[in-house]
Short mmCIF file of C-alpha atoms and ligand atoms in Angstrom, two decimals:
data_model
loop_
_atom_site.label_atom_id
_atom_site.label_comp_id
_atom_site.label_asym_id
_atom_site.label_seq_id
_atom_site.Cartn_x
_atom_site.Cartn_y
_atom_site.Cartn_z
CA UNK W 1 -20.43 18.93 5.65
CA UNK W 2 -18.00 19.86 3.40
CA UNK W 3 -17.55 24.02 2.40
CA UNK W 4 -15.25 25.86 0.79
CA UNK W 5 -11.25 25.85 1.27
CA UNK W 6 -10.49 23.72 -1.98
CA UNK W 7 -6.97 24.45 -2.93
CA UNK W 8 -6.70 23.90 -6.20
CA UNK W 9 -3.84 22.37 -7.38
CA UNK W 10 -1.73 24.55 -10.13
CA UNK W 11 -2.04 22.76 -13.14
CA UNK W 12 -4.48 24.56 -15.85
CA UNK W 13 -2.53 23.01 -19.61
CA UNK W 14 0.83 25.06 -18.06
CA UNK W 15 4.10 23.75 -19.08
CA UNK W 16 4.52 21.88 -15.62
CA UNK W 17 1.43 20.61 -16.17
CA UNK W 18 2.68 19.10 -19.59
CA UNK W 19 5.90 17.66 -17.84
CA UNK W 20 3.95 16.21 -14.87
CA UNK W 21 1.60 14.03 -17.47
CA UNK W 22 4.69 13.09 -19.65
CA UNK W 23 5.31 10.12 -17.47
CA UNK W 24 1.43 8.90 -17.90
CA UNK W 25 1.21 6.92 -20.85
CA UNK W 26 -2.59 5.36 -20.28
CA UNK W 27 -2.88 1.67 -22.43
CA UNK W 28 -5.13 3.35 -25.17
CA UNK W 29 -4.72 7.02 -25.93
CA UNK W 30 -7.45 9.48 -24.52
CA UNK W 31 -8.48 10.73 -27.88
CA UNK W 32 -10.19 7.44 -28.65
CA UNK W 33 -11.72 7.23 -25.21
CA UNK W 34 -13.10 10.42 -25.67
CA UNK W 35 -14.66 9.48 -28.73
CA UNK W 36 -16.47 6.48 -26.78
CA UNK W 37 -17.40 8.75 -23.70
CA UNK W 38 -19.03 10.99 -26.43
CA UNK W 39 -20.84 8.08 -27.52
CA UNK W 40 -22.16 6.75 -24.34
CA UNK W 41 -22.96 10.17 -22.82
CA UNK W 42 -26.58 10.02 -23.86
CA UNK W 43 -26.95 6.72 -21.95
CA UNK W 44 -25.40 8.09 -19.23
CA UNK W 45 -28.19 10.08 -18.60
CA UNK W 46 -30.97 7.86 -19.71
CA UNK W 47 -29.63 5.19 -17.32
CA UNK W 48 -28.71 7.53 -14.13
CA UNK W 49 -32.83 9.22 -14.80
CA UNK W 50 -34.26 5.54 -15.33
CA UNK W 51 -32.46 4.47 -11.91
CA UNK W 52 -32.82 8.07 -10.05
CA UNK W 53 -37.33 7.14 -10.91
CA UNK W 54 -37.23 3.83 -9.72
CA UNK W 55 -34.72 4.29 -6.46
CA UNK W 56 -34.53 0.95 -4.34
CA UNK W 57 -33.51 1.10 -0.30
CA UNK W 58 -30.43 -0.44 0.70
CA UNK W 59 -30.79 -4.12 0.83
CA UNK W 60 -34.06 -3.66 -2.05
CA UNK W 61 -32.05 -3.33 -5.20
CA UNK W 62 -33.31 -5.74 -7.27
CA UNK W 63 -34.34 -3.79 -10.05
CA UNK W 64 -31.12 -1.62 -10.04
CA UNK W 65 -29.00 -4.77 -10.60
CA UNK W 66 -31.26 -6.51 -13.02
CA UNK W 67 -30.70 -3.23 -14.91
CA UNK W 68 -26.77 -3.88 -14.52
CA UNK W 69 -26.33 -7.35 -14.52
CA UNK W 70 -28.80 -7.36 -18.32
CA UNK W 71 -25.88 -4.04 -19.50
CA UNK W 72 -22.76 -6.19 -18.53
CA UNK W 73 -23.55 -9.59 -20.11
CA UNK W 74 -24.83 -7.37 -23.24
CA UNK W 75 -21.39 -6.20 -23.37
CA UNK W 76 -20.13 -9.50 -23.42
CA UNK W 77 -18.65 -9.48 -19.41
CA UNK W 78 -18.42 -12.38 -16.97
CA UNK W 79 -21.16 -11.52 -14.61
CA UNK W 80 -21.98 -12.74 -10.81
CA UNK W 81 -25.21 -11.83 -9.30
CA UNK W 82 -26.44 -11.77 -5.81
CA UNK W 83 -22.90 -11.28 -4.40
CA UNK W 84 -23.48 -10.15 -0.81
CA UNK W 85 -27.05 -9.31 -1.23
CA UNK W 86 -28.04 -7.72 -4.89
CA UNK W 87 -24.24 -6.84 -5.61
CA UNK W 88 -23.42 -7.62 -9.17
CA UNK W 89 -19.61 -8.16 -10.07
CA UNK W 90 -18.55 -7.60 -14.21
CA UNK W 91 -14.64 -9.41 -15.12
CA UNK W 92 -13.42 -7.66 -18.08
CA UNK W 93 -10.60 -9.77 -19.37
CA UNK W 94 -8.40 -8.22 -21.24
CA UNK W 95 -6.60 -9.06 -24.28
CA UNK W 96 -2.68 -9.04 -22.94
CA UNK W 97 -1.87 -10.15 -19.18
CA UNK W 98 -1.47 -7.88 -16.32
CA UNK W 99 -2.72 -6.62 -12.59
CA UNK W 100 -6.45 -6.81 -11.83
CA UNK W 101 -7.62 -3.47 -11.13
CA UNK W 102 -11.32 -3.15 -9.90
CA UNK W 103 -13.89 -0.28 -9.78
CA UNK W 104 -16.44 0.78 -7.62
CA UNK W 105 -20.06 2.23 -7.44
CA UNK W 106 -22.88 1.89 -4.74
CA UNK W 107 -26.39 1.47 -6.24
CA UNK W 108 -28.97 2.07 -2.81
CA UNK W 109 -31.10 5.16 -2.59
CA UNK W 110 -32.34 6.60 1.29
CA UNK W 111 -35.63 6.72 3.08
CA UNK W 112 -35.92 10.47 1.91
CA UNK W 113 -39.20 12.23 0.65
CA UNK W 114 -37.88 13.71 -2.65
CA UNK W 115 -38.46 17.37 -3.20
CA UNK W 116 -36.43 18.80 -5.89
CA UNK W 117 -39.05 19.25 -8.79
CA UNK W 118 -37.32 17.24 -11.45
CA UNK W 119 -39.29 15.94 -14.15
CA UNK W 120 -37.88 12.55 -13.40
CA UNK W 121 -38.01 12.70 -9.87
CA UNK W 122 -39.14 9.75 -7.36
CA UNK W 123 -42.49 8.96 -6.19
CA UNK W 124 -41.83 5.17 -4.76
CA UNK W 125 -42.11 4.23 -1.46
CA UNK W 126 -40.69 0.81 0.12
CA UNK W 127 -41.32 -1.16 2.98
CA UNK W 128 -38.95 0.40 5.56
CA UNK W 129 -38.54 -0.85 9.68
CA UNK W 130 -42.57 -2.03 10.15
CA UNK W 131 -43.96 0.91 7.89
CA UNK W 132 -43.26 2.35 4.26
CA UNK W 133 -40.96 5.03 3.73
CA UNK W 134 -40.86 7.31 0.64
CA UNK W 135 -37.08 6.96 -1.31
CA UNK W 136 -34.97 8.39 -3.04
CA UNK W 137 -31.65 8.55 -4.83
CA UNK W 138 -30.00 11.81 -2.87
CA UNK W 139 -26.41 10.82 -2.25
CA UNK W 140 -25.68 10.55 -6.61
CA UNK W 141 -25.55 6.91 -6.05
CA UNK W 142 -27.99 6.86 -9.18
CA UNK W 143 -25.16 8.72 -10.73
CA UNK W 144 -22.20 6.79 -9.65
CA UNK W 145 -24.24 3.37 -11.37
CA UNK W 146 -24.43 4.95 -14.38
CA UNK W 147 -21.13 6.22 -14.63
CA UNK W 148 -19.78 2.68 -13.89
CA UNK W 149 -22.09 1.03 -16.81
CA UNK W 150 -20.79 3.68 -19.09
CA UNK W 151 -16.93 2.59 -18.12
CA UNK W 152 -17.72 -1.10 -18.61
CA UNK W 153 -19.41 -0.10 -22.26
CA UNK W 154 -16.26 2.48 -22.90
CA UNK W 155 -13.70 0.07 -22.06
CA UNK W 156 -15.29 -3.16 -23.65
CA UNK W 157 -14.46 -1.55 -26.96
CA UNK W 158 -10.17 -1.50 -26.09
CA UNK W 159 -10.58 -5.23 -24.61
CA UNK W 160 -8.04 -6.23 -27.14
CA UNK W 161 -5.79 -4.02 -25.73
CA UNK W 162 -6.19 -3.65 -21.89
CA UNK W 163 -2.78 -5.45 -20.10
CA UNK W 164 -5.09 -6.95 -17.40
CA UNK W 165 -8.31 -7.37 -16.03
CA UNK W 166 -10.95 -5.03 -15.05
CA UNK W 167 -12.97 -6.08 -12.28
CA UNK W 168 -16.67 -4.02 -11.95
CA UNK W 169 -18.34 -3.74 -8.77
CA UNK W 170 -21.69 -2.87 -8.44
CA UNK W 171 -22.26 -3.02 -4.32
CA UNK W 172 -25.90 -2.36 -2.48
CA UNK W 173 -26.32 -1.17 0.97
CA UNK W 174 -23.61 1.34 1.21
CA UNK W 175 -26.24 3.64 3.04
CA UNK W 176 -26.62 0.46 5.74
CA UNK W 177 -29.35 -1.83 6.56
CA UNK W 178 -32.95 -0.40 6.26
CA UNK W 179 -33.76 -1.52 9.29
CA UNK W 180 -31.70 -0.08 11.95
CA UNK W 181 -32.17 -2.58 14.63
CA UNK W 182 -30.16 -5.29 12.21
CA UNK W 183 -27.33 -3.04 12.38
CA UNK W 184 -25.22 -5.39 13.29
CA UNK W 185 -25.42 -8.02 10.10
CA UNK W 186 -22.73 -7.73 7.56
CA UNK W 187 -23.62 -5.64 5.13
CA UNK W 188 -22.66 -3.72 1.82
CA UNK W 189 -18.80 -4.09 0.80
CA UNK W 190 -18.52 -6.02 4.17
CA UNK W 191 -20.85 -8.65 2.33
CA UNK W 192 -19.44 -8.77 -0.91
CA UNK W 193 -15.53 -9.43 0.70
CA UNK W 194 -16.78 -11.86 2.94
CA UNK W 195 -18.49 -13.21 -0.87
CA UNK W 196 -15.24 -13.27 -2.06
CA UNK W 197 -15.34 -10.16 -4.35
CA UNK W 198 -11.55 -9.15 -3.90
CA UNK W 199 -10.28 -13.02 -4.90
CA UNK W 200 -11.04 -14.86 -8.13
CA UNK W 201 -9.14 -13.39 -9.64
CA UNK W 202 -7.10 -11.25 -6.34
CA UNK W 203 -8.16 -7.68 -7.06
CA UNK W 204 -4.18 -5.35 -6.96
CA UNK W 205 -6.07 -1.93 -6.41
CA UNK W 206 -9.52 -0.38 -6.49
CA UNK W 207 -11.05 2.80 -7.52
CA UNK W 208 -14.31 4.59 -6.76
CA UNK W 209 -15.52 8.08 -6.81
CA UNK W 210 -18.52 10.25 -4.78
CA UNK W 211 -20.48 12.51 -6.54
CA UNK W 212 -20.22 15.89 -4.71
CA UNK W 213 -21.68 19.22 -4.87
CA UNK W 214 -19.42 21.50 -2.76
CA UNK W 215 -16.70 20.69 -6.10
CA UNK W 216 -17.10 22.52 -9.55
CA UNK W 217 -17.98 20.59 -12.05
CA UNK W 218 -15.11 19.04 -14.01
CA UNK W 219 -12.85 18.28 -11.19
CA UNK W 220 -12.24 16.00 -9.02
CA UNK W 221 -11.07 16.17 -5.15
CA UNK W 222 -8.49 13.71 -4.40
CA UNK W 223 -7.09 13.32 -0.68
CA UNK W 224 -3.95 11.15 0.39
CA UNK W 225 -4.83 9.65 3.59
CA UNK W 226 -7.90 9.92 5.55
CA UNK W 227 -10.81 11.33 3.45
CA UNK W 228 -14.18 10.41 5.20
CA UNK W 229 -14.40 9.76 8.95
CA UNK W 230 -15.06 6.38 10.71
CA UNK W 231 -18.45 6.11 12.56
CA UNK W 232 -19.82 4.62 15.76
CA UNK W 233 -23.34 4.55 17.01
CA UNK W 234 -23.71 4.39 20.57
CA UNK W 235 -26.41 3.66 22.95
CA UNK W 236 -25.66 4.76 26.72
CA UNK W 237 -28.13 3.58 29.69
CA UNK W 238 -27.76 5.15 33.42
CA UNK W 239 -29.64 3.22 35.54
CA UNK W 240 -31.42 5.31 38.60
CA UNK W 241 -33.98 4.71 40.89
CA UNK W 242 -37.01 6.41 40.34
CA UNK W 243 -38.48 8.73 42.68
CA UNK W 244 -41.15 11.49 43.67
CA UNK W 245 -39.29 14.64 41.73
CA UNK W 246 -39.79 16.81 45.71
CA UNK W 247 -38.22 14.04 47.34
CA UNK W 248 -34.85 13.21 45.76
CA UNK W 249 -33.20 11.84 48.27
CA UNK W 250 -35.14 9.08 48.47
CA UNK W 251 -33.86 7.83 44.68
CA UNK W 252 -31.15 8.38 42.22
CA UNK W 253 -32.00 11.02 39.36
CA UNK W 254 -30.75 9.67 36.39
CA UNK W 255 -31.84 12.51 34.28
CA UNK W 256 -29.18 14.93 36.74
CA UNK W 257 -26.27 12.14 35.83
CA UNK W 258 -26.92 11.75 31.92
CA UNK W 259 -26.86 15.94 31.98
CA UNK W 260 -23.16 15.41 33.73
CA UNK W 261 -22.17 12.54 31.07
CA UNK W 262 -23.08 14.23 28.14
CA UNK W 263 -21.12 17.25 29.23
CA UNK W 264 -17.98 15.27 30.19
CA UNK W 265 -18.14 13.63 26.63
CA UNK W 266 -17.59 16.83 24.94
CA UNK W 267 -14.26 16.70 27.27
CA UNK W 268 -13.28 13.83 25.59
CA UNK W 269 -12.65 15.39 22.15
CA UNK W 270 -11.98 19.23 23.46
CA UNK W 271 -9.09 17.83 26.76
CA UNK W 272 -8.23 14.48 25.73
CA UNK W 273 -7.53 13.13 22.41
CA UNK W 274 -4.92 15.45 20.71
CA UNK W 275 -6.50 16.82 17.59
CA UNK W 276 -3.51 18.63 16.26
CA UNK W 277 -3.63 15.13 14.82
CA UNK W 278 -6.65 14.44 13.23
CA UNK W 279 -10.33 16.01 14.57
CA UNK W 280 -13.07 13.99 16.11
CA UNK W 281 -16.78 14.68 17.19
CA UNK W 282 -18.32 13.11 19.52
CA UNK W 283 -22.40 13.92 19.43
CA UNK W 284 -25.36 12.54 21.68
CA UNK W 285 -28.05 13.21 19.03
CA UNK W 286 -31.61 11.24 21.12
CA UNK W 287 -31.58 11.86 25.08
CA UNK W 288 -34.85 10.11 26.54
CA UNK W 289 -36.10 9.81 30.47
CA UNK W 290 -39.20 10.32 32.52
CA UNK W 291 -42.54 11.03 31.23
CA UNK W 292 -43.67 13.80 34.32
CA UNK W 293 -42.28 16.88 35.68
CA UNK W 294 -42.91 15.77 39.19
CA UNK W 295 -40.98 12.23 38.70
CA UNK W 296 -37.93 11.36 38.62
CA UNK W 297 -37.46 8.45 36.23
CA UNK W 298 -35.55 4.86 36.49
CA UNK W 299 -33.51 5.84 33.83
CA UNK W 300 -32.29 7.32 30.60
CA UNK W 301 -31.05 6.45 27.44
CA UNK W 302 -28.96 8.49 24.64
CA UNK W 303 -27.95 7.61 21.37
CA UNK W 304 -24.69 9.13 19.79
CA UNK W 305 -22.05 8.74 17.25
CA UNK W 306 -18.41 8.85 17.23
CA UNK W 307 -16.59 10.50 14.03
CA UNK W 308 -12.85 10.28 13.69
CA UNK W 309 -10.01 9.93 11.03
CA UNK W 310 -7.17 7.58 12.38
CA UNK W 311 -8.07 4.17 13.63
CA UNK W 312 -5.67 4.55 17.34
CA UNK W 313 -7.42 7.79 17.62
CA UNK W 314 -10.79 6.01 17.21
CA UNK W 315 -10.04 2.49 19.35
CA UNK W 316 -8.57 5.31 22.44
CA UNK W 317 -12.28 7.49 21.78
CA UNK W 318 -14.37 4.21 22.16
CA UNK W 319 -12.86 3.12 25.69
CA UNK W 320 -12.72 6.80 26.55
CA UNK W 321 -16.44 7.13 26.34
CA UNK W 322 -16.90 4.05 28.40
CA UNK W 323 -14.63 5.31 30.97
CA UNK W 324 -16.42 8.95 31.36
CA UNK W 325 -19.95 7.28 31.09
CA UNK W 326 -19.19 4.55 34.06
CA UNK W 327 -17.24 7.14 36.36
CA UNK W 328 -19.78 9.86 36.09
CA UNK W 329 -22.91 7.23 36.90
CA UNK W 330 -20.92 5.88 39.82
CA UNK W 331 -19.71 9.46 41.52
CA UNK W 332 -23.90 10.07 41.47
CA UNK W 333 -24.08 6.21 42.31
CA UNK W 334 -25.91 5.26 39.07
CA UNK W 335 -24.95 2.71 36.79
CA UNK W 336 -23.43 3.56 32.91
CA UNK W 337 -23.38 1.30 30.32
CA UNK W 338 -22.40 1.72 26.60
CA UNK W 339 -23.26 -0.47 23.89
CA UNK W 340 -21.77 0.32 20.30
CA UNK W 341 -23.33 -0.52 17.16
CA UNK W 342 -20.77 -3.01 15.93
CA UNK W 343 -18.86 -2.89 13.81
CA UNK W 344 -18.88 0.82 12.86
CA UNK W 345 -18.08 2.51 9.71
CA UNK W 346 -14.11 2.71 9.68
CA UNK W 347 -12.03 5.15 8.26
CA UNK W 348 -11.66 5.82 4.74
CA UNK W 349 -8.03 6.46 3.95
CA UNK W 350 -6.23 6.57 0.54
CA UNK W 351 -3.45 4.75 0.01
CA UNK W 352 -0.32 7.18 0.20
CA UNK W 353 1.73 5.86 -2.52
CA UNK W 354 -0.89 4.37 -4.56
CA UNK W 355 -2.58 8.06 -4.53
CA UNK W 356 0.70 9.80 -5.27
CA UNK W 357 1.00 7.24 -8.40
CA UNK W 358 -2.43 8.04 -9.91
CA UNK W 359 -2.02 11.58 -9.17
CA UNK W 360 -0.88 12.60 -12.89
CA UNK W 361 -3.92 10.11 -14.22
CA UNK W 362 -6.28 12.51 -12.28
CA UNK W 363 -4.99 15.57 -13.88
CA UNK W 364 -4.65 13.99 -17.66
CA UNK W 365 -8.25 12.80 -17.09
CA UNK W 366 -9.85 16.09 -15.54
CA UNK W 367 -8.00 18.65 -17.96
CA UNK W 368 -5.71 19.74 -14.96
CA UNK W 369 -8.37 20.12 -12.45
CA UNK W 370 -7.73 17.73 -9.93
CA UNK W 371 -7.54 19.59 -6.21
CA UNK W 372 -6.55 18.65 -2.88
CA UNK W 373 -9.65 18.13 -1.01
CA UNK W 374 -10.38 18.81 2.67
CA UNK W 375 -11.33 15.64 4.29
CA UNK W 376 -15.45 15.12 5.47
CA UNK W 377 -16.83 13.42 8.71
CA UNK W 378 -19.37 11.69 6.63
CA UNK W 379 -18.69 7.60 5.74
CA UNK W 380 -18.36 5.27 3.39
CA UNK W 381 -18.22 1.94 3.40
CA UNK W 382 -15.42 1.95 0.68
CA UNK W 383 -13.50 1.85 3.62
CA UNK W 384 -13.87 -2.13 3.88
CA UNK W 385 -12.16 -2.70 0.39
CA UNK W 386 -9.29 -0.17 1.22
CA UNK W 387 -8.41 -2.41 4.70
CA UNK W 388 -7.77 -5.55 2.03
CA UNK W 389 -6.35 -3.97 -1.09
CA UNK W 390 -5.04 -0.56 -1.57
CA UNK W 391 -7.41 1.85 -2.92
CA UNK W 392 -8.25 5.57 -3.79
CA UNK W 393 -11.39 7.00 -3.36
CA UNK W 394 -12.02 10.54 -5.35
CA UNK W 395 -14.74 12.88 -4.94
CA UNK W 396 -16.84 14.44 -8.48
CA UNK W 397 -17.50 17.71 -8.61
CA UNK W 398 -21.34 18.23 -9.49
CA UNK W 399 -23.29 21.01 -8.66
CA UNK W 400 -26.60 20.80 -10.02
CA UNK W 401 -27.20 24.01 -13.32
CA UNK W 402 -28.05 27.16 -11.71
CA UNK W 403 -26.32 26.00 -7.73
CA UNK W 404 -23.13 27.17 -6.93
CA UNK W 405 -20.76 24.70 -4.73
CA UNK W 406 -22.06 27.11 -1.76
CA UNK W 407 -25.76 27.06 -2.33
CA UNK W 408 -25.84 23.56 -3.43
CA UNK W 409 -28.07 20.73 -1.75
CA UNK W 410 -26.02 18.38 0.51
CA UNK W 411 -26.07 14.81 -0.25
CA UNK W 412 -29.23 13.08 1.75
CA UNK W 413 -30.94 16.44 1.42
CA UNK W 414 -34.34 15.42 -0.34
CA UNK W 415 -33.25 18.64 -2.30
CA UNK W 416 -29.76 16.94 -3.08
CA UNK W 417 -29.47 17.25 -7.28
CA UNK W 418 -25.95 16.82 -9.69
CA UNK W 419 -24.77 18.36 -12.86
CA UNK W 420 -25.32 15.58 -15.14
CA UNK W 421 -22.21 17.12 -17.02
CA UNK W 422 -20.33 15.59 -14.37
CA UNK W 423 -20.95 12.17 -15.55
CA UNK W 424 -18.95 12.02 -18.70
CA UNK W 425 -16.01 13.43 -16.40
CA UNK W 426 -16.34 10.27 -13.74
CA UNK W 427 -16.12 7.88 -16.65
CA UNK W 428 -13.27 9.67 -18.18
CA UNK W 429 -11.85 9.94 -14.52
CA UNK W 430 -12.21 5.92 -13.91
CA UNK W 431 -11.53 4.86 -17.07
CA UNK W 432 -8.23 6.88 -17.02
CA UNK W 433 -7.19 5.58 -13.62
CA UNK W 434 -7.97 1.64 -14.66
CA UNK W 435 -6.09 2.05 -17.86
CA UNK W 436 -3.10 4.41 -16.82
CA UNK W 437 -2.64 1.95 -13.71
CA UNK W 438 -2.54 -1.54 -15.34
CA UNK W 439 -0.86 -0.18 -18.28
CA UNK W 440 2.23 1.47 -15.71
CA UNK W 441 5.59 -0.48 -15.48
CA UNK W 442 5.22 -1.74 -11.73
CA UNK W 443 1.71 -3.01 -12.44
CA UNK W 444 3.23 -5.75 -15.20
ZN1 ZN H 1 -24.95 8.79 1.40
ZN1 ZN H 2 -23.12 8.08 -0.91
#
């Protein structure tokens, strides 16, 4: 989770500011989009309460992309619907030629009972593994939708002018599948690729932004390179033979050997991978054998997950884990086995050069506060648009009126809340990135 130890960057309206947004000339000046960001700001939050009521579970979000696919054909948009599940995809042609630059928001909500209060707050529940589950929207992804509609409605009004096209996608299941045990079915941005989202026409770059309470309000966190972790469930089984617990001799205590493996995991991260690189975790999280004191069980099986931020580092922590869990059951002459969750959340890195070119659209569209953020171990599943296009991913500082970025609510916390001032500043942020980036000389 992500604390403090934000640096921000030094550019408050100083001189060097000034000369550092000289070279961004964005196709239509900022004054006028502020005028339309003004105008849309009420529906901002209309939209992002209506959706935060009515949150739908990942795979479940019908009524989230009715609600966008009815705002982009009122605005006049090519729309596709049911691209990789619910996704909904908005073409914004413009009126000169140029690159195709597309943007990004998630629409699920989570399985989480909602407890923050707000007048608008959630009440549904949905049908979730074989029961119902109450859910809500608390990782902003109610926010991010909104923002999104209110770019589409901002920048339909310069159409004339844009030098390009402007591709809008609205993706469901970013959280995953709602039912675990289907983990392996392509899901979320995974979907919409293998849909065809990045072709017709071929997307250049993509942008998309998080909504993040541990950030003031107004700026945005921007990272070159990794920025959110890759992720790997695991499932390990040691097979033993079961046995009277006073007579161990006569069996092989599994319980003894998983005690032994999950200690030599935590060697794999602290003795083996070289973190001076990049960190890693490696957790067992679920550890279940034996139902009796006086018997010692068959066998045991723990669940775990695998965090890192470099893709080598990852691959080498996979077979490492294999290794440690097969060499520890045979020296107590069990068996190991370890199945991963495939395919795993990979690592969500920004583009170096791409995110050292819309570095001075960041600051021109956040007033100068754009900061270097520290990467997270959480996910996303942006990560699957980044491996076929380059793409920067941006965090949006949000922390709900009367929180500070300490005391805030971490997203999936069924306390998690935003500023909704922070939602005129994501469309501003977006719409200055699409704009300044089609409208730069090497995008032509
Ligand atoms: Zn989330
Ligand atoms: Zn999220």
């Amino acid at each position: 989770m992500m604390k403090a130890g934000i640096v921000m960057v030094a550019c408050m309206a100083s001189t060097q500011c000034m000369a550092e947004n000289r070279g961004v000339q964005p196709a239509v000046p900022l004054r006028e989009v502020d005028r339309d960001i003004d105008a849309v700001r009420p529906k901002l939050i209309t939209w992002r309460r209506d959706i935060h009521s009515h949150p739908e579970l990942s795979g479940q979000e019908v009524r989230t992309s009715k609600l966008v696919a009815d705002h982009l054909r009122a605005l006049g948009l090519e729309v596709t619907t049911d691209v990789g599940g619910h996704g909904v995809v908005g073409l914004l042609r413009g009126g000169r030629p140029g690159k195709v630059v597309a943007l990004r928001a998630d629409m699920d909500a989570l399985p989480v009972k909602e407890a923050t209060g707000l007048p608008f707050a959630s009440t549904v529940t949905a049908p979730y593994m074989d029961d119902r589950a109450p859910v809500m929207h608390a990782c902003g992804h109610d926010g991010h939708t909104a923002i999104l509609m209110g770019v589409a409605e901002v920048l339909v009004r310069r159409k004339a002018s844009i030098p390009g096209t402007v591709k809008f996608i609205f993706q469901p299941a970013e959280e995953g599948v709602s039912d675990p045990r289907a983990a392996d079915a392509k899901i979320g941005a995974a979907a919409m690729i293998a849909q065809g989202v990045l072709e017709r026409p071929k997307v250049d770059a993509i942008f998309g932004l998080h909504i993040m309470p541990m950030i003031p309000t107004g700026t945005v966190g921007y990272r070159s390179g990794p920025l959110l972790g890759s992720a790997d469930a695991f499932e390990i089984k040691i097979q033993g033979k079961a046995t009277h617990g006073g007579i161990p001799w006569r069996g092989i205590d599994p319980i003894v050997t998983s005690a032994k493996v999950v200690l030599d995991l935590q060697t794999i991260v602290s003795r083996q991978l070289d973190i001076s690189k990049e960190p890693a975790v490696i957790t067992v999280g679920s550890f279940h054998g034996g139902n009796r004191g006086n018997i010692i069980p068959e066998s045991v099986t723990m669940l775990g997950t695998l965090r890192t931020f470099d893709d080598a580092m990852r691959a080498d922590a996979k077979q490492r884990i294999v290794t440690v869990t097969e060499s520890v059951a045979n020296a107590h002459g069990a068996k190991g086995e370890v199945h991963f969750a495939a395919p795993g959340v990979s690592v969500t890195s920004n583009d170096a050069a791409l995110t050292e070119r819309m570095i001075p659209a960041l600051r021109l569209a956040t007033n100068g506060k754009a900061v270097v953020t520290p990467k997270i171990s959480g996910t996303e599943d942006f990560s699957e648009f980044q491996k076929v296009v380059p793409g920067v991913y941006v965090f949006l500082g949000a922390p709900p009126k009367g929180k500070t970025t300490e005391t805030a609510a971490a997203n999936h916390s069924p306390l998690f809340d935003f500023d909704e001032d922070a939602m005129p500043v994501g469309v501003r942020t977006l719409t200055t990135l699409a704009l300044d980036y089609l409208a730069s000389p090497s995008a032509k």
